[in-house]
PDB file of C-alpha atoms in Angstrom:
ATOM      1  CA  UNK D   1     104.591 144.783 383.259  1.00  0.00           C
ATOM      2  CA  UNK D   2     105.704 145.208 379.700  1.00  0.00           C
ATOM      3  CA  UNK D   3     109.018 146.915 380.866  1.00  0.00           C
ATOM      4  CA  UNK D   4     109.710 144.245 383.262  1.00  0.00           C
ATOM      5  CA  UNK D   5     109.259 141.455 380.607  1.00  0.00           C
ATOM      6  CA  UNK D   6     111.709 143.231 378.004  1.00  0.00           C
ATOM      7  CA  UNK D   7     114.185 143.760 380.723  1.00  0.00           C
ATOM      8  CA  UNK D   8     114.113 139.847 381.592  1.00  0.00           C
ATOM      9  CA  UNK D   9     114.574 138.938 378.058  1.00  0.00           C
ATOM     10  CA  UNK D  10     117.722 141.205 377.548  1.00  0.00           C
ATOM     11  CA  UNK D  11     119.205 139.569 380.651  1.00  0.00           C
ATOM     12  CA  UNK D  12     118.364 136.082 379.896  1.00  0.00           C
ATOM     13  CA  UNK D  13     120.037 136.994 376.239  1.00  0.00           C
ATOM     14  CA  UNK D  14     123.238 138.445 377.747  1.00  0.00           C
ATOM     15  CA  UNK D  15     123.496 135.031 380.069  1.00  0.00           C
ATOM     16  CA  UNK D  16     123.447 133.157 377.001  1.00  0.00           C
ATOM     17  CA  UNK D  17     125.988 135.039 375.127  1.00  0.00           C
ATOM     18  CA  UNK D  18     128.361 134.746 378.181  1.00  0.00           C
ATOM     19  CA  UNK D  19     127.985 131.168 377.920  1.00  0.00           C
ATOM     20  CA  UNK D  20     129.637 128.834 375.604  1.00  0.00           C
ATOM     21  CA  UNK D  21     127.649 129.908 372.647  1.00  0.00           C
ATOM     22  CA  UNK D  22     129.067 133.616 372.789  1.00  0.00           C
ATOM     23  CA  UNK D  23     132.450 132.337 373.050  1.00  0.00           C
ATOM     24  CA  UNK D  24     132.212 130.560 369.746  1.00  0.00           C
ATOM     25  CA  UNK D  25     130.675 133.511 368.131  1.00  0.00           C
ATOM     26  CA  UNK D  26     133.386 135.756 369.276  1.00  0.00           C
ATOM     27  CA  UNK D  27     136.289 133.585 368.198  1.00  0.00           C
ATOM     28  CA  UNK D  28     134.512 133.162 364.621  1.00  0.00           C
ATOM     29  CA  UNK D  29     134.151 136.886 364.525  1.00  0.00           C
ATOM     30  CA  UNK D  30     137.811 137.401 365.715  1.00  0.00           C
ATOM     31  CA  UNK D  31     139.059 134.690 362.930  1.00  0.00           C
ATOM     32  CA  UNK D  32     136.821 136.302 360.224  1.00  0.00           C
ATOM     33  CA  UNK D  33     138.454 139.662 360.863  1.00  0.00           C
ATOM     34  CA  UNK D  34     142.025 138.436 361.146  1.00  0.00           C
ATOM     35  CA  UNK D  35     141.561 136.556 358.108  1.00  0.00           C
ATOM     36  CA  UNK D  36     140.032 139.412 355.995  1.00  0.00           C
ATOM     37  CA  UNK D  37     142.999 141.769 357.178  1.00  0.00           C
ATOM     38  CA  UNK D  38     145.661 139.894 355.023  1.00  0.00           C
ATOM     39  CA  UNK D  39     145.858 139.503 351.396  1.00  0.00           C
ATOM     40  CA  UNK D  40     148.611 137.607 349.402  1.00  0.00           C
ATOM     41  CA  UNK D  41     150.198 138.801 346.123  1.00  0.00           C
ATOM     42  CA  UNK D  42     151.339 135.920 343.969  1.00  0.00           C
ATOM     43  CA  UNK D  43     154.432 135.725 341.992  1.00  0.00           C
ATOM     44  CA  UNK D  44     154.425 137.848 338.635  1.00  0.00           C
ATOM     45  CA  UNK D  45     151.869 140.161 340.089  1.00  0.00           C
ATOM     46  CA  UNK D  46     151.379 143.581 341.998  1.00  0.00           C
ATOM     47  CA  UNK D  47     148.884 145.008 343.794  1.00  0.00           C
ATOM     48  CA  UNK D  48     147.108 148.212 344.531  1.00  0.00           C
ATOM     49  CA  UNK D  49     144.858 149.242 347.474  1.00  0.00           C
ATOM     50  CA  UNK D  50     141.426 150.861 347.113  1.00  0.00           C
ATOM     51  CA  UNK D  51     140.058 152.747 350.276  1.00  0.00           C
ATOM     52  CA  UNK D  52     136.488 153.755 350.647  1.00  0.00           C
ATOM     53  CA  UNK D  53     137.871 157.151 352.159  1.00  0.00           C
ATOM     54  CA  UNK D  54     140.537 157.900 349.910  1.00  0.00           C
ATOM     55  CA  UNK D  55     140.158 156.229 346.714  1.00  0.00           C
ATOM     56  CA  UNK D  56     143.278 154.320 345.176  1.00  0.00           C
ATOM     57  CA  UNK D  57     146.533 154.614 347.109  1.00  0.00           C
ATOM     58  CA  UNK D  58     149.691 155.581 345.185  1.00  0.00           C
ATOM     59  CA  UNK D  59     151.728 152.824 347.224  1.00  0.00           C
ATOM     60  CA  UNK D  60     152.478 149.519 344.991  1.00  0.00           C
ATOM     61  CA  UNK D  61     152.746 146.400 346.948  1.00  0.00           C
ATOM     62  CA  UNK D  62     154.889 143.737 345.506  1.00  0.00           C
ATOM     63  CA  UNK D  63     154.582 139.951 345.912  1.00  0.00           C
ATOM     64  CA  UNK D  64     153.556 138.268 349.396  1.00  0.00           C
ATOM     65  CA  UNK D  65     151.696 138.992 352.519  1.00  0.00           C
ATOM     66  CA  UNK D  66     149.922 142.227 353.064  1.00  0.00           C
ATOM     67  CA  UNK D  67     147.557 143.940 355.759  1.00  0.00           C
ATOM     68  CA  UNK D  68     144.567 145.823 354.949  1.00  0.00           C
ATOM     69  CA  UNK D  69     141.434 147.188 356.873  1.00  0.00           C
ATOM     70  CA  UNK D  70     138.619 144.917 356.068  1.00  0.00           C
ATOM     71  CA  UNK D  71     135.648 146.243 354.520  1.00  0.00           C
ATOM     72  CA  UNK D  72     137.495 149.682 354.143  1.00  0.00           C
ATOM     73  CA  UNK D  73     140.046 148.729 352.121  1.00  0.00           C
ATOM     74  CA  UNK D  74     140.249 145.878 349.210  1.00  0.00           C
ATOM     75  CA  UNK D  75     143.154 145.078 346.856  1.00  0.00           C
ATOM     76  CA  UNK D  76     143.370 145.485 343.030  1.00  0.00           C
ATOM     77  CA  UNK D  77     145.971 142.831 341.857  1.00  0.00           C
ATOM     78  CA  UNK D  78     147.480 143.053 338.252  1.00  0.00           C
ATOM     79  CA  UNK D  79     149.293 140.230 336.295  1.00  0.00           C
ATOM     80  CA  UNK D  80     152.739 142.328 335.263  1.00  0.00           C
ATOM     81  CA  UNK D  81     154.029 139.403 333.298  1.00  0.00           C
ATOM     82  CA  UNK D  82     154.031 139.658 329.361  1.00  0.00           C
ATOM     83  CA  UNK D  83     150.745 138.590 327.810  1.00  0.00           C
ATOM     84  CA  UNK D  84     149.935 137.656 324.493  1.00  0.00           C
ATOM     85  CA  UNK D  85     147.221 139.213 322.433  1.00  0.00           C
ATOM     86  CA  UNK D  86     146.166 138.591 318.808  1.00  0.00           C
ATOM     87  CA  UNK D  87     144.461 141.607 317.179  1.00  0.00           C
ATOM     88  CA  UNK D  88     143.982 142.056 313.367  1.00  0.00           C
ATOM     89  CA  UNK D  89     142.515 144.621 311.112  1.00  0.00           C
ATOM     90  CA  UNK D  90     141.859 145.265 307.402  1.00  0.00           C
ATOM     91  CA  UNK D  91     143.289 147.972 305.821  1.00  0.00           C
ATOM     92  CA  UNK D  92     144.786 149.525 302.590  1.00  0.00           C
ATOM     93  CA  UNK D  93     148.015 149.215 300.946  1.00  0.00           C
ATOM     94  CA  UNK D  94     149.872 152.051 299.104  1.00  0.00           C
ATOM     95  CA  UNK D  95     148.682 150.707 295.588  1.00  0.00           C
ATOM     96  CA  UNK D  96     145.100 150.594 297.200  1.00  0.00           C
ATOM     97  CA  UNK D  97     144.835 146.936 297.709  1.00  0.00           C
ATOM     98  CA  UNK D  98     142.684 145.381 300.586  1.00  0.00           C
ATOM     99  CA  UNK D  99     145.276 143.692 303.157  1.00  0.00           C
ATOM    100  CA  UNK D 100     144.180 141.428 306.292  1.00  0.00           C
ATOM    101  CA  UNK D 101     146.835 141.573 308.794  1.00  0.00           C
ATOM    102  CA  UNK D 102     146.980 139.882 312.338  1.00  0.00           C
ATOM    103  CA  UNK D 103     149.403 140.850 314.930  1.00  0.00           C
ATOM    104  CA  UNK D 104     150.605 138.940 318.050  1.00  0.00           C
ATOM    105  CA  UNK D 105     151.539 141.454 320.524  1.00  0.00           C
ATOM    106  CA  UNK D 106     153.064 140.556 324.115  1.00  0.00           C
ATOM    107  CA  UNK D 107     152.335 143.266 326.313  1.00  0.00           C
ATOM    108  CA  UNK D 108     152.338 144.126 330.029  1.00  0.00           C
ATOM    109  CA  UNK D 109     151.622 147.221 332.373  1.00  0.00           C
ATOM    110  CA  UNK D 110     154.064 149.386 333.783  1.00  0.00           C
ATOM    111  CA  UNK D 111     154.520 148.233 337.378  1.00  0.00           C
ATOM    112  CA  UNK D 112     155.146 151.877 338.545  1.00  0.00           C
ATOM    113  CA  UNK D 113     151.939 153.305 336.795  1.00  0.00           C
ATOM    114  CA  UNK D 114     149.488 150.827 338.294  1.00  0.00           C
ATOM    115  CA  UNK D 115     147.344 153.604 340.485  1.00  0.00           C
ATOM    116  CA  UNK D 116     147.102 155.735 337.004  1.00  0.00           C
ATOM    117  CA  UNK D 117     146.054 152.590 335.125  1.00  0.00           C
ATOM    118  CA  UNK D 118     143.328 151.696 337.732  1.00  0.00           C
ATOM    119  CA  UNK D 119     142.043 155.147 337.716  1.00  0.00           C
ATOM    120  CA  UNK D 120     141.817 155.432 334.027  1.00  0.00           C
ATOM    121  CA  UNK D 121     141.467 152.196 332.487  1.00  0.00           C
ATOM    122  CA  UNK D 122     141.234 149.364 334.883  1.00  0.00           C
ATOM    123  CA  UNK D 123     142.268 145.800 334.998  1.00  0.00           C
ATOM    124  CA  UNK D 124     141.105 145.208 331.718  1.00  0.00           C
ATOM    125  CA  UNK D 125     143.215 147.781 330.169  1.00  0.00           C
ATOM    126  CA  UNK D 126     144.422 145.566 327.237  1.00  0.00           C
ATOM    127  CA  UNK D 127     141.021 144.937 325.852  1.00  0.00           C
ATOM    128  CA  UNK D 128     140.222 148.681 325.941  1.00  0.00           C
ATOM    129  CA  UNK D 129     143.380 150.068 324.250  1.00  0.00           C
ATOM    130  CA  UNK D 130     145.071 147.450 322.370  1.00  0.00           C
ATOM    131  CA  UNK D 131     142.439 147.074 319.423  1.00  0.00           C
ATOM    132  CA  UNK D 132     142.012 150.828 318.670  1.00  0.00           C
ATOM    133  CA  UNK D 133     145.691 151.621 318.894  1.00  0.00           C
ATOM    134  CA  UNK D 134     146.687 148.336 316.484  1.00  0.00           C
ATOM    135  CA  UNK D 135     143.982 149.433 314.175  1.00  0.00           C
ATOM    136  CA  UNK D 136     145.563 152.926 313.929  1.00  0.00           C
ATOM    137  CA  UNK D 137     149.117 151.856 313.419  1.00  0.00           C
ATOM    138  CA  UNK D 138     148.276 149.211 311.021  1.00  0.00           C
ATOM    139  CA  UNK D 139     146.608 151.561 308.591  1.00  0.00           C
ATOM    140  CA  UNK D 140     149.172 154.279 308.915  1.00  0.00           C
ATOM    141  CA  UNK D 141     152.158 151.914 308.463  1.00  0.00           C
ATOM    142  CA  UNK D 142     150.442 149.570 305.755  1.00  0.00           C
ATOM    143  CA  UNK D 143     149.790 152.503 303.553  1.00  0.00           C
ATOM    144  CA  UNK D 144     153.156 153.172 303.246  1.00  0.00           C
ATOM    145  CA  UNK D 145     153.961 150.144 301.181  1.00  0.00           C
ATOM    146  CA  UNK D 146     152.544 148.487 298.205  1.00  0.00           C
ATOM    147  CA  UNK D 147     151.238 145.092 298.340  1.00  0.00           C
ATOM    148  CA  UNK D 148     154.474 143.311 296.916  1.00  0.00           C
ATOM    149  CA  UNK D 149     156.422 145.326 299.329  1.00  0.00           C
ATOM    150  CA  UNK D 150     154.308 143.836 302.282  1.00  0.00           C
ATOM    151  CA  UNK D 151     155.513 140.278 301.310  1.00  0.00           C
ATOM    152  CA  UNK D 152     159.105 140.771 300.378  1.00  0.00           C
ATOM    153  CA  UNK D 153     159.894 143.512 303.020  1.00  0.00           C
ATOM    154  CA  UNK D 154     157.751 141.655 305.880  1.00  0.00           C
ATOM    155  CA  UNK D 155     160.628 142.137 308.750  1.00  0.00           C
ATOM    156  CA  UNK D 156     160.908 146.060 307.776  1.00  0.00           C
ATOM    157  CA  UNK D 157     157.198 146.453 308.225  1.00  0.00           C
ATOM    158  CA  UNK D 158     156.904 144.521 311.465  1.00  0.00           C
ATOM    159  CA  UNK D 159     160.067 146.411 312.910  1.00  0.00           C
ATOM    160  CA  UNK D 160     158.119 149.619 311.760  1.00  0.00           C
ATOM    161  CA  UNK D 161     154.858 148.428 313.237  1.00  0.00           C
ATOM    162  CA  UNK D 162     156.450 147.784 316.565  1.00  0.00           C
ATOM    163  CA  UNK D 163     158.301 151.245 317.063  1.00  0.00           C
ATOM    164  CA  UNK D 164     154.906 153.057 316.362  1.00  0.00           C
ATOM    165  CA  UNK D 165     153.144 150.800 318.889  1.00  0.00           C
ATOM    166  CA  UNK D 166     155.625 151.078 321.322  1.00  0.00           C
ATOM    167  CA  UNK D 167     155.119 154.990 321.317  1.00  0.00           C
ATOM    168  CA  UNK D 168     151.310 154.837 321.282  1.00  0.00           C
ATOM    169  CA  UNK D 169     151.304 152.052 324.002  1.00  0.00           C
ATOM    170  CA  UNK D 170     153.521 154.451 326.515  1.00  0.00           C
ATOM    171  CA  UNK D 171     150.643 157.084 326.633  1.00  0.00           C
ATOM    172  CA  UNK D 172     148.445 154.522 328.197  1.00  0.00           C
ATOM    173  CA  UNK D 173     151.263 153.049 330.571  1.00  0.00           C
ATOM    174  CA  UNK D 174     151.385 149.708 328.412  1.00  0.00           C
ATOM    175  CA  UNK D 175     155.150 148.188 328.105  1.00  0.00           C
ATOM    176  CA  UNK D 176     155.357 146.315 324.392  1.00  0.00           C
ATOM    177  CA  UNK D 177     157.799 143.705 324.415  1.00  0.00           C
ATOM    178  CA  UNK D 178     157.218 142.253 321.047  1.00  0.00           C
ATOM    179  CA  UNK D 179     155.273 142.183 317.822  1.00  0.00           C
ATOM    180  CA  UNK D 180     154.998 139.435 315.194  1.00  0.00           C
ATOM    181  CA  UNK D 181     153.028 139.360 312.033  1.00  0.00           C
ATOM    182  CA  UNK D 182     151.170 135.938 311.983  1.00  0.00           C
ATOM    183  CA  UNK D 183     148.811 136.387 309.262  1.00  0.00           C
ATOM    184  CA  UNK D 184     148.975 138.262 305.971  1.00  0.00           C
ATOM    185  CA  UNK D 185     146.358 137.566 303.134  1.00  0.00           C
ATOM    186  CA  UNK D 186     145.242 140.210 300.246  1.00  0.00           C
ATOM    187  CA  UNK D 187     141.742 140.422 298.489  1.00  0.00           C
ATOM    188  CA  UNK D 188     140.442 138.266 295.935  1.00  0.00           C
ATOM    189  CA  UNK D 189     140.919 140.523 293.055  1.00  0.00           C
ATOM    190  CA  UNK D 190     144.771 140.996 294.085  1.00  0.00           C
ATOM    191  CA  UNK D 191     144.897 136.937 294.608  1.00  0.00           C
ATOM    192  CA  UNK D 192     143.603 136.317 291.148  1.00  0.00           C
ATOM    193  CA  UNK D 193     145.897 138.903 289.467  1.00  0.00           C
ATOM    194  CA  UNK D 194     148.925 137.278 291.333  1.00  0.00           C
ATOM    195  CA  UNK D 195     147.906 133.964 290.071  1.00  0.00           C
ATOM    196  CA  UNK D 196     147.295 135.246 286.278  1.00  0.00           C
ATOM    197  CA  UNK D 197     150.802 136.853 286.551  1.00  0.00           C
ATOM    198  CA  UNK D 198     152.326 133.400 287.495  1.00  0.00           C
ATOM    199  CA  UNK D 199     150.694 131.419 284.964  1.00  0.00           C
ATOM    200  CA  UNK D 200     151.690 134.114 282.343  1.00  0.00           C
ATOM    201  CA  UNK D 201     155.541 134.000 283.460  1.00  0.00           C
ATOM    202  CA  UNK D 202     155.418 130.013 283.639  1.00  0.00           C
ATOM    203  CA  UNK D 203     153.816 130.489 280.102  1.00  0.00           C
ATOM    204  CA  UNK D 204     156.877 132.468 278.834  1.00  0.00           C
ATOM    205  CA  UNK D 205     159.578 130.037 280.252  1.00  0.00           C
ATOM    206  CA  UNK D 206     157.836 127.100 278.526  1.00  0.00           C
ATOM    207  CA  UNK D 207     157.695 129.250 275.409  1.00  0.00           C
ATOM    208  CA  UNK D 208     161.501 130.255 275.587  1.00  0.00           C
ATOM    209  CA  UNK D 209     162.403 126.328 276.689  1.00  0.00           C
ATOM    210  CA  UNK D 210     160.439 125.542 273.270  1.00  0.00           C
ATOM    211  CA  UNK D 211     162.476 127.985 271.169  1.00  0.00           C
ATOM    212  CA  UNK D 212     165.555 126.949 272.800  1.00  0.00           C
ATOM    213  CA  UNK D 213     165.012 123.273 272.020  1.00  0.00           C
ATOM    214  CA  UNK D 214     164.017 124.222 268.340  1.00  0.00           C
ATOM    215  CA  UNK D 215     167.208 126.024 268.223  1.00  0.00           C
ATOM    216  CA  UNK D 216     169.288 123.108 269.621  1.00  0.00           C
ATOM    217  CA  UNK D 217     167.624 120.529 267.193  1.00  0.00           C
ATOM    218  CA  UNK D 218     168.198 122.831 264.397  1.00  0.00           C
ATOM    219  CA  UNK D 219     171.860 122.924 265.265  1.00  0.00           C
ATOM    220  CA  UNK D 220     172.093 119.184 265.828  1.00  0.00           C
ATOM    221  CA  UNK D 221     170.321 118.622 262.197  1.00  0.00           C
ATOM    222  CA  UNK D 222     172.955 120.990 260.796  1.00  0.00           C
ATOM    223  CA  UNK D 223     175.816 119.233 262.314  1.00  0.00           C
ATOM    224  CA  UNK D 224     174.740 115.722 261.498  1.00  0.00           C
ATOM    225  CA  UNK D 225     174.043 117.128 257.805  1.00  0.00           C
ATOM    226  CA  UNK D 226     177.800 118.359 257.589  1.00  0.00           C
ATOM    227  CA  UNK D 227     178.983 114.957 259.347  1.00  0.00           C
ATOM    228  CA  UNK D 228     177.041 112.984 256.643  1.00  0.00           C
ATOM    229  CA  UNK D 229     178.296 115.176 253.855  1.00  0.00           C
ATOM    230  CA  UNK D 230     181.767 114.908 255.063  1.00  0.00           C
ATOM    231  CA  UNK D 231     181.245 111.129 255.291  1.00  0.00           C
ATOM    232  CA  UNK D 232     180.117 110.985 251.797  1.00  0.00           C
ATOM    233  CA  UNK D 233     182.914 113.288 250.617  1.00  0.00           C
ATOM    234  CA  UNK D 234     185.413 111.191 252.204  1.00  0.00           C
ATOM    235  CA  UNK D 235     183.869 107.631 250.601  1.00  0.00           C
ATOM    236  CA  UNK D 236     183.773 109.620 247.246  1.00  0.00           C
ATOM    237  CA  UNK D 237     187.628 110.232 247.562  1.00  0.00           C
ATOM    238  CA  UNK D 238     188.372 106.880 248.893  1.00  0.00           C
ATOM    239  CA  UNK D 239     186.590 105.327 246.207  1.00  0.00           C
ATOM    240  CA  UNK D 240     188.105 107.437 243.700  1.00  0.00           C
ATOM    241  CA  UNK D 241     191.456 106.555 244.878  1.00  0.00           C
ATOM    242  CA  UNK D 242     191.256 102.916 245.581  1.00  0.00           C
ATOM    243  CA  UNK D 243     188.170 101.056 243.813  1.00  0.00           C
ATOM    244  CA  UNK D 244     188.903  98.071 246.164  1.00  0.00           C
ATOM    245  CA  UNK D 245     187.221 100.056 249.125  1.00  0.00           C
ATOM    246  CA  UNK D 246     183.655  98.965 247.280  1.00  0.00           C
ATOM    247  CA  UNK D 247     184.971  95.550 247.209  1.00  0.00           C
ATOM    248  CA  UNK D 248     185.785  95.321 250.882  1.00  0.00           C
ATOM    249  CA  UNK D 249     182.395  96.917 251.642  1.00  0.00           C
ATOM    250  CA  UNK D 250     180.676  94.255 249.422  1.00  0.00           C
ATOM    251  CA  UNK D 251     182.524  91.385 251.043  1.00  0.00           C
ATOM    252  CA  UNK D 252     181.487  92.833 254.552  1.00  0.00           C
ATOM    253  CA  UNK D 253     177.838  92.718 253.423  1.00  0.00           C
ATOM    254  CA  UNK D 254     178.010  89.631 252.307  1.00  0.00           C
ATOM    255  CA  UNK D 255     179.531  88.266 255.328  1.00  0.00           C
ATOM    256  CA  UNK D 256     176.686  89.851 257.378  1.00  0.00           C
ATOM    257  CA  UNK D 257     173.862  88.381 255.102  1.00  0.00           C
ATOM    258  CA  UNK D 258     175.474  84.943 255.164  1.00  0.00           C
ATOM    259  CA  UNK D 259     175.670  85.208 259.036  1.00  0.00           C
ATOM    260  CA  UNK D 260     172.072  86.154 259.253  1.00  0.00           C
ATOM    261  CA  UNK D 261     170.920  83.332 256.988  1.00  0.00           C
ATOM    262  CA  UNK D 262     172.890  80.741 258.911  1.00  0.00           C
ATOM    263  CA  UNK D 263     171.180  81.611 261.990  1.00  0.00           C
ATOM    264  CA  UNK D 264     167.737  81.393 260.450  1.00  0.00           C
ATOM    265  CA  UNK D 265     165.812  78.120 260.832  1.00  0.00           C
ATOM    266  CA  UNK D 266     163.897  78.413 257.630  1.00  0.00           C
ATOM    267  CA  UNK D 267     165.244  77.224 253.970  1.00  0.00           C
ATOM    268  CA  UNK D 268     165.916  80.228 251.743  1.00  0.00           C
ATOM    269  CA  UNK D 269     166.730  79.523 248.134  1.00  0.00           C
ATOM    270  CA  UNK D 270     167.893  82.985 246.451  1.00  0.00           C
ATOM    271  CA  UNK D 271     170.178  83.975 243.692  1.00  0.00           C
ATOM    272  CA  UNK D 272     173.744  85.069 244.986  1.00  0.00           C
ATOM    273  CA  UNK D 273     173.754  88.071 243.089  1.00  0.00           C
ATOM    274  CA  UNK D 274     170.857  89.623 244.455  1.00  0.00           C
ATOM    275  CA  UNK D 275     172.197  88.944 248.019  1.00  0.00           C
ATOM    276  CA  UNK D 276     175.782  90.195 247.046  1.00  0.00           C
ATOM    277  CA  UNK D 277     176.996  86.734 247.957  1.00  0.00           C
ATOM    278  CA  UNK D 278     178.762  86.006 244.635  1.00  0.00           C
ATOM    279  CA  UNK D 279     182.184  87.752 245.558  1.00  0.00           C
ATOM    280  CA  UNK D 280     184.254  85.860 242.714  1.00  0.00           C
ATOM    281  CA  UNK D 281     182.793  88.448 240.188  1.00  0.00           C
ATOM    282  CA  UNK D 282     183.416  92.069 240.385  1.00  0.00           C
ATOM    283  CA  UNK D 283     180.308  93.940 239.023  1.00  0.00           C
ATOM    284  CA  UNK D 284     182.274  97.316 239.006  1.00  0.00           C
ATOM    285  CA  UNK D 285     184.580  96.317 236.399  1.00  0.00           C
ATOM    286  CA  UNK D 286     184.145  98.388 233.200  1.00  0.00           C
ATOM    287  CA  UNK D 287     183.492  96.561 229.962  1.00  0.00           C
ATOM    288  CA  UNK D 288     187.091  97.449 228.891  1.00  0.00           C
ATOM    289  CA  UNK D 289     188.461  95.904 232.104  1.00  0.00           C
ATOM    290  CA  UNK D 290     186.615  92.840 231.516  1.00  0.00           C
ATOM    291  CA  UNK D 291     187.778  92.541 227.894  1.00  0.00           C
ATOM    292  CA  UNK D 292     191.547  92.832 228.827  1.00  0.00           C
ATOM    293  CA  UNK D 293     190.993  90.317 231.495  1.00  0.00           C
ATOM    294  CA  UNK D 294     189.427  87.509 229.119  1.00  0.00           C
ATOM    295  CA  UNK D 295     192.010  88.253 226.421  1.00  0.00           C
ATOM    296  CA  UNK D 296     194.878  87.868 229.041  1.00  0.00           C
ATOM    297  CA  UNK D 297     193.748  84.950 230.575  1.00  0.00           C
ATOM    298  CA  UNK D 298     195.494  81.712 229.549  1.00  0.00           C
ATOM    299  CA  UNK D 299     193.484  79.521 226.856  1.00  0.00           C
TER     300      UNK D 299
END
């Protein structure tokens, strides 16, 4: 009885599958198999196939649609375009100063070595390799320069870092497109020493300016004194040759005083002699000249 019941159930299931439900199931399985048999490689990418029986295949597949055996094979896709990575490392300079350098590195995998990269490093090859080789190269290059040279010869330092990084990256089948120093900072002690040096230089320049200004002021006073002495000498010679020069100066002074008093709103009563307004008398005559003038005047 039990054998007959099992046979009946089996026949019933076969009849159900052979009906409409079986067609749908077969169609779905066929569609899934076709869908899983193809994979697409986008632009700027390449792929390698991993097989359950042979491991990573040596073939490299470019952009487009490709076939694979479902479940037995699956693609490993790599982005072969240059990608930026920022890596930094503290290191010591030639004069034993601590320097923090950050690099921006553009790298991409060697498209002809993708199977080797898959077997040795994996898809995240850059995260595994770049920090170690950048740290190694930075320490070896920075140790060749003083702290001041790292600033003044920045382009040369960057070029040397790029050359050595290219050689180290080739060992891991990585192509290095560009290297740039994005940040360069020094320790607190060195920064403080640089600031003190700049302040000392500014103080020295200020002191030199003060000295030069004092020299110029002294020269100006010498020239001014020489000019005043020359003026006094010229006045002395003019007075000795022509006493009327003093009379002329006295008349001009009197004109200036009179003009100032005329413009004033206040009333002033002063002696003419004290203001040099009495120009009719000559105070510069000697007593002999005054006696001669009085004797020669008509009675």
